[in-house]
PDB file of C-alpha atoms in Angstrom:
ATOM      1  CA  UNK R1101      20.109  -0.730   0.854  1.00  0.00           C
ATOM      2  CA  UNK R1102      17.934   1.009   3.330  1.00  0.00           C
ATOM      3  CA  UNK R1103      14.860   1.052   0.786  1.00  0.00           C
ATOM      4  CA  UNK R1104      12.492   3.826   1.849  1.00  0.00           C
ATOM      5  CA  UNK R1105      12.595   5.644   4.818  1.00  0.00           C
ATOM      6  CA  UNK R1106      10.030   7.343   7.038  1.00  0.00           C
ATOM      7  CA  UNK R1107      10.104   9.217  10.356  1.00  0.00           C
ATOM      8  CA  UNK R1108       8.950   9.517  12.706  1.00  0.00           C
ATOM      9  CA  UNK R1109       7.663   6.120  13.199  1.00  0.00           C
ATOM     10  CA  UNK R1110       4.895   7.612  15.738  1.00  0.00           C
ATOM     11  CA  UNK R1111       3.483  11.228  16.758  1.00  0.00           C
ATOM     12  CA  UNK R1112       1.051  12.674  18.381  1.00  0.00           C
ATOM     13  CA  UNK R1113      -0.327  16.510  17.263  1.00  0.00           C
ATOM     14  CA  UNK R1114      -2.782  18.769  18.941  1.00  0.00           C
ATOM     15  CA  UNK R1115      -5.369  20.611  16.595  1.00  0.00           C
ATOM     16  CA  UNK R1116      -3.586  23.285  14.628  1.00  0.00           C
ATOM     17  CA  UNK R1117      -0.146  22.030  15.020  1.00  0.00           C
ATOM     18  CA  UNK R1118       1.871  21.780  12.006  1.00  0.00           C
ATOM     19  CA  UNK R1119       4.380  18.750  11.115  1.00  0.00           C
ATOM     20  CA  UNK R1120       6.488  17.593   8.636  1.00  0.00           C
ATOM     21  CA  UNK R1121       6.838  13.556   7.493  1.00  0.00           C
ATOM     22  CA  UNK R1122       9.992  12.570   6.065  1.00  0.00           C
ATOM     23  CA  UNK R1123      10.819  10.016   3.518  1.00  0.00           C
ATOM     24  CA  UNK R1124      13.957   9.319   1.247  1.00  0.00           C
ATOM     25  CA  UNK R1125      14.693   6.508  -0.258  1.00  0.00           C
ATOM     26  CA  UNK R1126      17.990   5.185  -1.533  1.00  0.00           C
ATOM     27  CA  UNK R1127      16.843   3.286  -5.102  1.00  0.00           C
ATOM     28  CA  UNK R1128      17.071   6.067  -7.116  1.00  0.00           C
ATOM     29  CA  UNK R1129      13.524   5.342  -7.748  1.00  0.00           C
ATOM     30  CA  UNK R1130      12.101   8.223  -9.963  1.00  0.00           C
ATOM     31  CA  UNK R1131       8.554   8.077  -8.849  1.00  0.00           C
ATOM     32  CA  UNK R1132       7.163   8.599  -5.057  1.00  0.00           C
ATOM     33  CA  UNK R1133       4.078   8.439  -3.390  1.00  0.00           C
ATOM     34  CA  UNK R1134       2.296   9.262   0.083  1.00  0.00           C
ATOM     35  CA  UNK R1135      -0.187   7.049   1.307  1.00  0.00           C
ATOM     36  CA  UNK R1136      -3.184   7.448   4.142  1.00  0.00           C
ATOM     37  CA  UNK R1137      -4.602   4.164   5.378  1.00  0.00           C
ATOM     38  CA  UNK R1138      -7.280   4.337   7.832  1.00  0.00           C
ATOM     39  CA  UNK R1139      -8.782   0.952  10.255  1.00  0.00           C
ATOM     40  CA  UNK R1140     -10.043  -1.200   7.974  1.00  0.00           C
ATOM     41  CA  UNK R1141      -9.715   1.043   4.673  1.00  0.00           C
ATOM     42  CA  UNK R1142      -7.444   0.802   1.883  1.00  0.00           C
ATOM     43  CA  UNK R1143      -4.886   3.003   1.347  1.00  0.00           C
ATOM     44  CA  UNK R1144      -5.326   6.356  -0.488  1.00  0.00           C
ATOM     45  CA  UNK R1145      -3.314   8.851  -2.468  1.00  0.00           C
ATOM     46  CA  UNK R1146      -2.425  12.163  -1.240  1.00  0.00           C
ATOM     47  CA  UNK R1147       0.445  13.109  -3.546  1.00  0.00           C
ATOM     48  CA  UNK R1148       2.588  11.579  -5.901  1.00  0.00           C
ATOM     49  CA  UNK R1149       5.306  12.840  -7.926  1.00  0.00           C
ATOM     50  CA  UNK R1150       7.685  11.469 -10.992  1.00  0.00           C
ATOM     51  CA  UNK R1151      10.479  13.078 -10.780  1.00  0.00           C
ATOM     52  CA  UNK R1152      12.432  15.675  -8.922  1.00  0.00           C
ATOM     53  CA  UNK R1153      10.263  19.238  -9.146  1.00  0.00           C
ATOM     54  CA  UNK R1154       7.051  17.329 -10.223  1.00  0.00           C
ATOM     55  CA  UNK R1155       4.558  17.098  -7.738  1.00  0.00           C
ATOM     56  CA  UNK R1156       0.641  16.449  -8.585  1.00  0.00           C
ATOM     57  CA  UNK R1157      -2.468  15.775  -6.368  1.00  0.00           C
ATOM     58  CA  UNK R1158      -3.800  12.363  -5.589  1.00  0.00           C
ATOM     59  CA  UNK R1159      -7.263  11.577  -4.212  1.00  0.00           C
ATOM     60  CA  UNK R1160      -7.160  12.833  -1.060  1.00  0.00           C
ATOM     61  CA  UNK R1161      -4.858  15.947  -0.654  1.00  0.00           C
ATOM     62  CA  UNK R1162      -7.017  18.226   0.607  1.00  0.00           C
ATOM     63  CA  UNK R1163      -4.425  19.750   4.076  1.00  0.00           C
ATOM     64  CA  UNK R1164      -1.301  18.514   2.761  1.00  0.00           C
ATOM     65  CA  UNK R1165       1.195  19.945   1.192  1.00  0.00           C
ATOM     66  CA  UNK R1166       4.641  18.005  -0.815  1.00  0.00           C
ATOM     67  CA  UNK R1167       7.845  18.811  -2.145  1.00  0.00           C
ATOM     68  CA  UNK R1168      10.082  17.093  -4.477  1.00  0.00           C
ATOM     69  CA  UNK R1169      13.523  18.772  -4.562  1.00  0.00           C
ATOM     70  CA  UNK R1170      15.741  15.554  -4.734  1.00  0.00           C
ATOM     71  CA  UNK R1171      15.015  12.409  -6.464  1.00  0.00           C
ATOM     72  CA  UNK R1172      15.838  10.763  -2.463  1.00  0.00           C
ATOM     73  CA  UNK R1173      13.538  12.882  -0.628  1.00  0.00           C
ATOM     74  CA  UNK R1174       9.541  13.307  -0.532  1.00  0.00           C
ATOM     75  CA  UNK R1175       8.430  15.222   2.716  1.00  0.00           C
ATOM     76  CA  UNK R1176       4.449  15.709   3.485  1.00  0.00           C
ATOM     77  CA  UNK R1177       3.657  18.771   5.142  1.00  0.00           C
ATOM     78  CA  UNK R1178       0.661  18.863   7.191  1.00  0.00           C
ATOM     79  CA  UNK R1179       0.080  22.755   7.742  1.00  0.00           C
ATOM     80  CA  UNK R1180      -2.904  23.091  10.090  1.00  0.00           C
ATOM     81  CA  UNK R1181      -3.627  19.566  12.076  1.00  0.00           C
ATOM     82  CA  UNK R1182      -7.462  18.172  11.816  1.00  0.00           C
ATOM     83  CA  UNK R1183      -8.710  14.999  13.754  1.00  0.00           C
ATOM     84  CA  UNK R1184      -9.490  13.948  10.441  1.00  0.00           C
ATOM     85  CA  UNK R1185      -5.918  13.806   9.517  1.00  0.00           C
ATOM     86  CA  UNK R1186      -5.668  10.693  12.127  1.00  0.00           C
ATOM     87  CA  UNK R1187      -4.083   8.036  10.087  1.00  0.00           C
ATOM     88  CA  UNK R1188      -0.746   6.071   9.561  1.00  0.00           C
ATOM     89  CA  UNK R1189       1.166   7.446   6.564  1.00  0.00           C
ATOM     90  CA  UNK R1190       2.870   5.021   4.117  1.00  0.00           C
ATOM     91  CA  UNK R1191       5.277   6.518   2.134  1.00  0.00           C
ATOM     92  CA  UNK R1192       6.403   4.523  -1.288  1.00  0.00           C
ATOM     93  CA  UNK R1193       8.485   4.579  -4.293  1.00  0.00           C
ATOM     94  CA  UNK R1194       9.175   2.463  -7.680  1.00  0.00           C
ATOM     95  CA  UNK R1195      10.861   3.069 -10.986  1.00  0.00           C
ATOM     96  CA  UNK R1196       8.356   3.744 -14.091  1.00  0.00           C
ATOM     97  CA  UNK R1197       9.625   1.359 -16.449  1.00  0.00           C
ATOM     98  CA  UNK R1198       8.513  -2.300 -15.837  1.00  0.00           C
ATOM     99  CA  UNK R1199       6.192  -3.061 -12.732  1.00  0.00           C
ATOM    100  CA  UNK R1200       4.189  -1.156 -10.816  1.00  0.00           C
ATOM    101  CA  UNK R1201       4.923  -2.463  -7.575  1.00  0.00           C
ATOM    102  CA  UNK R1202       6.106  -0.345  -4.648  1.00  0.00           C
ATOM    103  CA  UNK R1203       8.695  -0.379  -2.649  1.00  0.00           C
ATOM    104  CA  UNK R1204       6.852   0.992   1.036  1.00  0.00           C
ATOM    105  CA  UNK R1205       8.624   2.487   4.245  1.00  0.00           C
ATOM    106  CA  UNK R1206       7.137   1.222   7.432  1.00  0.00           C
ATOM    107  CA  UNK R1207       4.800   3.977   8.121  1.00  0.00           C
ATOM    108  CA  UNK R1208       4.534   6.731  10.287  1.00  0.00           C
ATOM    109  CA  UNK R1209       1.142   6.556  12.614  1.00  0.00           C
ATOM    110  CA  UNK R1210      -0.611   9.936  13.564  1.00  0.00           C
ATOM    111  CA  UNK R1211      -2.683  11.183  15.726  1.00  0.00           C
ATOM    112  CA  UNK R1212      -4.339  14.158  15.977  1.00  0.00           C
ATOM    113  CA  UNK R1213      -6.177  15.365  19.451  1.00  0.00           C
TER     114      UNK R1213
ATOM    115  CA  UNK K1283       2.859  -1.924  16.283  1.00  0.00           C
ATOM    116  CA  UNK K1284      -1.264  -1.632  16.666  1.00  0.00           C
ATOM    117  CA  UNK K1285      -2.757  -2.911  13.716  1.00  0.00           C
ATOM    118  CA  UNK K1286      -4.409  -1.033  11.098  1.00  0.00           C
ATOM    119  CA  UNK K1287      -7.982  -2.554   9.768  1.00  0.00           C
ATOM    120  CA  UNK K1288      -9.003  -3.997  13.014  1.00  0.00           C
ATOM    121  CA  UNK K1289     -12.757  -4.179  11.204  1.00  0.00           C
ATOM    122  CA  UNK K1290     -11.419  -6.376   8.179  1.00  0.00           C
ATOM    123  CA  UNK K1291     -12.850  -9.779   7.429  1.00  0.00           C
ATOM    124  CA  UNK K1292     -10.477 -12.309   8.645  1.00  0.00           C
ATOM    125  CA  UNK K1293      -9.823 -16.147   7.302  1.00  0.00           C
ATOM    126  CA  UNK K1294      -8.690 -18.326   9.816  1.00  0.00           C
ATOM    127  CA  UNK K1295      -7.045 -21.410   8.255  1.00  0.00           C
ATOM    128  CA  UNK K1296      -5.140 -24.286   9.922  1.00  0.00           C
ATOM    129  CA  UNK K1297      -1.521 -24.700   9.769  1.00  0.00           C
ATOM    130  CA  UNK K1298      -0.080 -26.320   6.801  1.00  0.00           C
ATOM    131  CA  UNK K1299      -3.673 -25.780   4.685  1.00  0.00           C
ATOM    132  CA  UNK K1300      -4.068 -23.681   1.904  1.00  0.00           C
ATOM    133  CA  UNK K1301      -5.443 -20.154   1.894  1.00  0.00           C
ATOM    134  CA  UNK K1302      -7.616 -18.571  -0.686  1.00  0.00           C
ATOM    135  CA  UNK K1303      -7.919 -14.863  -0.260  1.00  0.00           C
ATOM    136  CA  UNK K1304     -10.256 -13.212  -2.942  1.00  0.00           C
ATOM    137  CA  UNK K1305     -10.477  -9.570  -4.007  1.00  0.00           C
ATOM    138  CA  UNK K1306     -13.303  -8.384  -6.261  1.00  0.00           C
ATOM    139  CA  UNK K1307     -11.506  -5.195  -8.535  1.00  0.00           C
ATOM    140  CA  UNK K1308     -13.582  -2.101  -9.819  1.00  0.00           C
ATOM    141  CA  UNK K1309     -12.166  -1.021 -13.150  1.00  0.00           C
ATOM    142  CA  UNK K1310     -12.746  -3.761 -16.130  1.00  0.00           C
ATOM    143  CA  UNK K1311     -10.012  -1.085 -18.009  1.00  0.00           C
ATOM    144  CA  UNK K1312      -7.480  -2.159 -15.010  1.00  0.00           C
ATOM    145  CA  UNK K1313      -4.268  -3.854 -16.595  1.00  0.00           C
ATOM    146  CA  UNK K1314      -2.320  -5.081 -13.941  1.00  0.00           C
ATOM    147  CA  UNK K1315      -2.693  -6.163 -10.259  1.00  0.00           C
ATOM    148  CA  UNK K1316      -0.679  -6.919  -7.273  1.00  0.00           C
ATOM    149  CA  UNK K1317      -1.352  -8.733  -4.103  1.00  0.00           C
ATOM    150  CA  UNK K1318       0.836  -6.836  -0.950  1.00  0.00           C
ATOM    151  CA  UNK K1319       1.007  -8.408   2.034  1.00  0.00           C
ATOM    152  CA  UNK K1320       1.281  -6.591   5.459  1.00  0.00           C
ATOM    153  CA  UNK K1321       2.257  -7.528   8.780  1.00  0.00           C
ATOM    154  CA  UNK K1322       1.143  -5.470  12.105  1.00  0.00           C
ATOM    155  CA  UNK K1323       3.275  -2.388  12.115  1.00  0.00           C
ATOM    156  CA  UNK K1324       4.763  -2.716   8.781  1.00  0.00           C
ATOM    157  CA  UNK K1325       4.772  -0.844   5.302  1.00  0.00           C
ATOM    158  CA  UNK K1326       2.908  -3.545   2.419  1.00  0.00           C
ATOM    159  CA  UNK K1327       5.209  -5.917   0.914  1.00  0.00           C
ATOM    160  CA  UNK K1328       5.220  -7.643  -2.729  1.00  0.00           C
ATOM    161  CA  UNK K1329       3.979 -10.587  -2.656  1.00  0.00           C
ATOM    162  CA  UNK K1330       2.858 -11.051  -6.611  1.00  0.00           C
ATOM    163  CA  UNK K1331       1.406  -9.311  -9.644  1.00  0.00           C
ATOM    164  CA  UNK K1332      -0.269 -10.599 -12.966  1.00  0.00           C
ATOM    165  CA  UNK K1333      -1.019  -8.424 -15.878  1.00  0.00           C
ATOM    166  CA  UNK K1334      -4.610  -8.417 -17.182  1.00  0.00           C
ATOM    167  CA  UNK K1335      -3.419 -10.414 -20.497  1.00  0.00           C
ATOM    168  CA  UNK K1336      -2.824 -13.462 -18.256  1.00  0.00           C
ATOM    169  CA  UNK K1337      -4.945 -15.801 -16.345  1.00  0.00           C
ATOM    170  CA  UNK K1338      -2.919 -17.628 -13.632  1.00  0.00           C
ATOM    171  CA  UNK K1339       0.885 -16.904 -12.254  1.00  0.00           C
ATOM    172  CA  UNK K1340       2.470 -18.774 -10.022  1.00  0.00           C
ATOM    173  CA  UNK K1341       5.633 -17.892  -7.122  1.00  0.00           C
ATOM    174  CA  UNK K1342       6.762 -19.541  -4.624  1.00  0.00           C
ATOM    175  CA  UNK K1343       3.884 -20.897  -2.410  1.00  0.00           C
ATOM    176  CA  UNK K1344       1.932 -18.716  -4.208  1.00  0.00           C
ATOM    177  CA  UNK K1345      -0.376 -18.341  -6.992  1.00  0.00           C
ATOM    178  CA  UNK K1346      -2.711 -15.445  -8.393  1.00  0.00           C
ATOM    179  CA  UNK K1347      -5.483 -16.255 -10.494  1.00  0.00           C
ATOM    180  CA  UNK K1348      -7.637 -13.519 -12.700  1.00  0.00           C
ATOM    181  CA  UNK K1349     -11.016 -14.162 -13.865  1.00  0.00           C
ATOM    182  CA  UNK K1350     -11.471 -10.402 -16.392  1.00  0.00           C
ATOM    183  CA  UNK K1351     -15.213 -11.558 -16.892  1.00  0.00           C
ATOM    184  CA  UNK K1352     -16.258 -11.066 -13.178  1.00  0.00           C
ATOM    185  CA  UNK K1353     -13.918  -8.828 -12.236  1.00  0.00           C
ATOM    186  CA  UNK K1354     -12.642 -11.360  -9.456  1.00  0.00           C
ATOM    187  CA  UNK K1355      -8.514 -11.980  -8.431  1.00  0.00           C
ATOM    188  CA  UNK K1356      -7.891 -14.733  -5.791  1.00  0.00           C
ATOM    189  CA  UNK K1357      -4.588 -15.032  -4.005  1.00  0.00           C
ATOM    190  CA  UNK K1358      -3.718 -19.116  -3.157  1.00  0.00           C
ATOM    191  CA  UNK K1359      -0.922 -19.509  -0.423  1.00  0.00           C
ATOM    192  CA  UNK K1360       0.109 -23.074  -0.323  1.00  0.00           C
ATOM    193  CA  UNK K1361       1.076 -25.038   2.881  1.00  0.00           C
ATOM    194  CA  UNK K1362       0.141 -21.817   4.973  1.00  0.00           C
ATOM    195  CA  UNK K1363       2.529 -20.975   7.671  1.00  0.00           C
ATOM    196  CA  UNK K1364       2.588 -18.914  11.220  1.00  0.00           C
ATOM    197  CA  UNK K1365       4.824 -16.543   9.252  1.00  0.00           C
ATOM    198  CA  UNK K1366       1.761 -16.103   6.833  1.00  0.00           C
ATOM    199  CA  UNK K1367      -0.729 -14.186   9.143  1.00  0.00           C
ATOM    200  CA  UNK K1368      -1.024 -10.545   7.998  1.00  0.00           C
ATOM    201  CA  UNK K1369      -2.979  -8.618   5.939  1.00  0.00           C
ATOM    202  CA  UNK K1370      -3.478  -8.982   2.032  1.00  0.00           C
ATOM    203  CA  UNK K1371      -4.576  -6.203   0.418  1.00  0.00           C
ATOM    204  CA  UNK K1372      -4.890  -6.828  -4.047  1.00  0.00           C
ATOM    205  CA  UNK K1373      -4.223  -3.519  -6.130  1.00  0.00           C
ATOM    206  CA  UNK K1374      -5.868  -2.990  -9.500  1.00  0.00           C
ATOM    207  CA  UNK K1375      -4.149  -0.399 -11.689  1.00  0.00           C
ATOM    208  CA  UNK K1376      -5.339   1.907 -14.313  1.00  0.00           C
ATOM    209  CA  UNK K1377      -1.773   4.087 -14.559  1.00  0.00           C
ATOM    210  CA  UNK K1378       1.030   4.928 -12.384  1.00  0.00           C
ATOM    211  CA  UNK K1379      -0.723   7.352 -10.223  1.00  0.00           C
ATOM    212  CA  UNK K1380      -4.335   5.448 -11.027  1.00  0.00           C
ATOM    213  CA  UNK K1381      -3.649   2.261  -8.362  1.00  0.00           C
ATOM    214  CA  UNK K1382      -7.027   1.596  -6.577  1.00  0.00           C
ATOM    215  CA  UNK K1383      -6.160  -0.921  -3.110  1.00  0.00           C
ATOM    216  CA  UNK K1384      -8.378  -2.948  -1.746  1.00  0.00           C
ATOM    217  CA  UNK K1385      -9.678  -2.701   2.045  1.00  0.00           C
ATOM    218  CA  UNK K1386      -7.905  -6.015   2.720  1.00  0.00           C
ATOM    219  CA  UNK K1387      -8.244  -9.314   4.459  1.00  0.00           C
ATOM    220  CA  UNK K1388      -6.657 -10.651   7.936  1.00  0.00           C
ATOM    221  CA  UNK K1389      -5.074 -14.094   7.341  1.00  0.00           C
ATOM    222  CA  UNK K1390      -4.961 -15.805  10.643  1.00  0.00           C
ATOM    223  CA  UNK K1391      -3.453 -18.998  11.261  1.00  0.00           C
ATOM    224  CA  UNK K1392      -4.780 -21.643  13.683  1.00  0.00           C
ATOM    225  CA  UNK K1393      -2.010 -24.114  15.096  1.00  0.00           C
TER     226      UNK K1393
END
């Protein structure tokens, strides 16, 4: 198993520019998550969703956007690129019975200029 | 892969000792915690979790220990090795979209 999936690994935006982060993971994990972690923060929800065509806000998701329309696949949509937005992007996923504990992809690390 | 948190407090502990990383949590309603571990330029890993009923649970080299009445988890790593040195960040969490990390801690290992 592959586990969870994100590209790209790296990128670098100018102000403005839109992208789109991709993650899929192969578990058939019901629930999925996106991640910011900034130097020497934790890491902090953007969006999360349970289940295909559920999406809901976490605590930061203020110039993202998601979409759930598999159960494999969770892109983040960043529409209008901020320095702000700098960050590396963790992607995750479990199953909501049992555990909490996520499964993460390796990251993809952003920056905006 | 740069590392993330280059501002984190670090423990530096000598091969083959053992490491104590401590977390205070937030929430005294928080029922169950993990420790993740994360090495430079990788996603967080598993490394243990404990539910708030418990007091002590123990893995393989490792053991996490919950004290409810300060609000205090420690993470022991026994017989620390090179392979050990990342950062350990503990998660407290309220509900499945209600996990709260910590900032983390560098483990470094002296040989």
């Amino acid at each position: 198993n592959a586990g969870v999936t994100q590209t790209p690994k790296f990128r670098i935006l100018k102000i403005g520019q839109s992208m789109t982060l991709q993650c899929t993971q192969d578990m058939n994990h019901n629930y999925m998550y996106w991640y910011r972690q900034d130097p020497g923060m934790g890491l902090k929800l953007i969006y999360y969703s349970v289940g295909a065509g559920i999406t809901d806000k976490g605590e930061v998701p203020n110039g993202y956007n998601v979409s759930r329309s598999t159960t494999e696949d969770f892109p983040l949509r960043l529409e209008l690129a901020a320095p702000s937005q700098t960050s590396v992007y963790f992607c995750a996923s479990r199953n909501p019975g049992g555990n909490y504990g996520y499964t993460f992809g390796s990251g993809t690390r952003l920056t905006v200029v | 892969g740069e590392s993330v948190g280059l501002h984190l407090p670090t423990l530096s502990v000598q091969e083959g000792d053992n490491s104590i990383i401590n977390c205070a949590y937030s929430n005294s309603a928080s029922d169950y915690f993990i420790w993740y571990k994360q090495e430079s330029g990788k996603g967080p890993q598993f490394i243990i979790d404990i539910r708030s009923n418990m007091d002590k649970r123990q893995g393989q080299r490792v053991t996490v220990l919950l004290n409810k009445t300060v609000k205090h988890l420690s993470l022991q790593i026994a017989a620390t090795q090179p392979g050990d040195s990342a950062v350990y960040f503990c998660a407290e969490t309220l509900s499945a979209s209600k996990i709260i990390f910590g900032s983390g801690t560098r483990l470094s290992i002296r040989p």
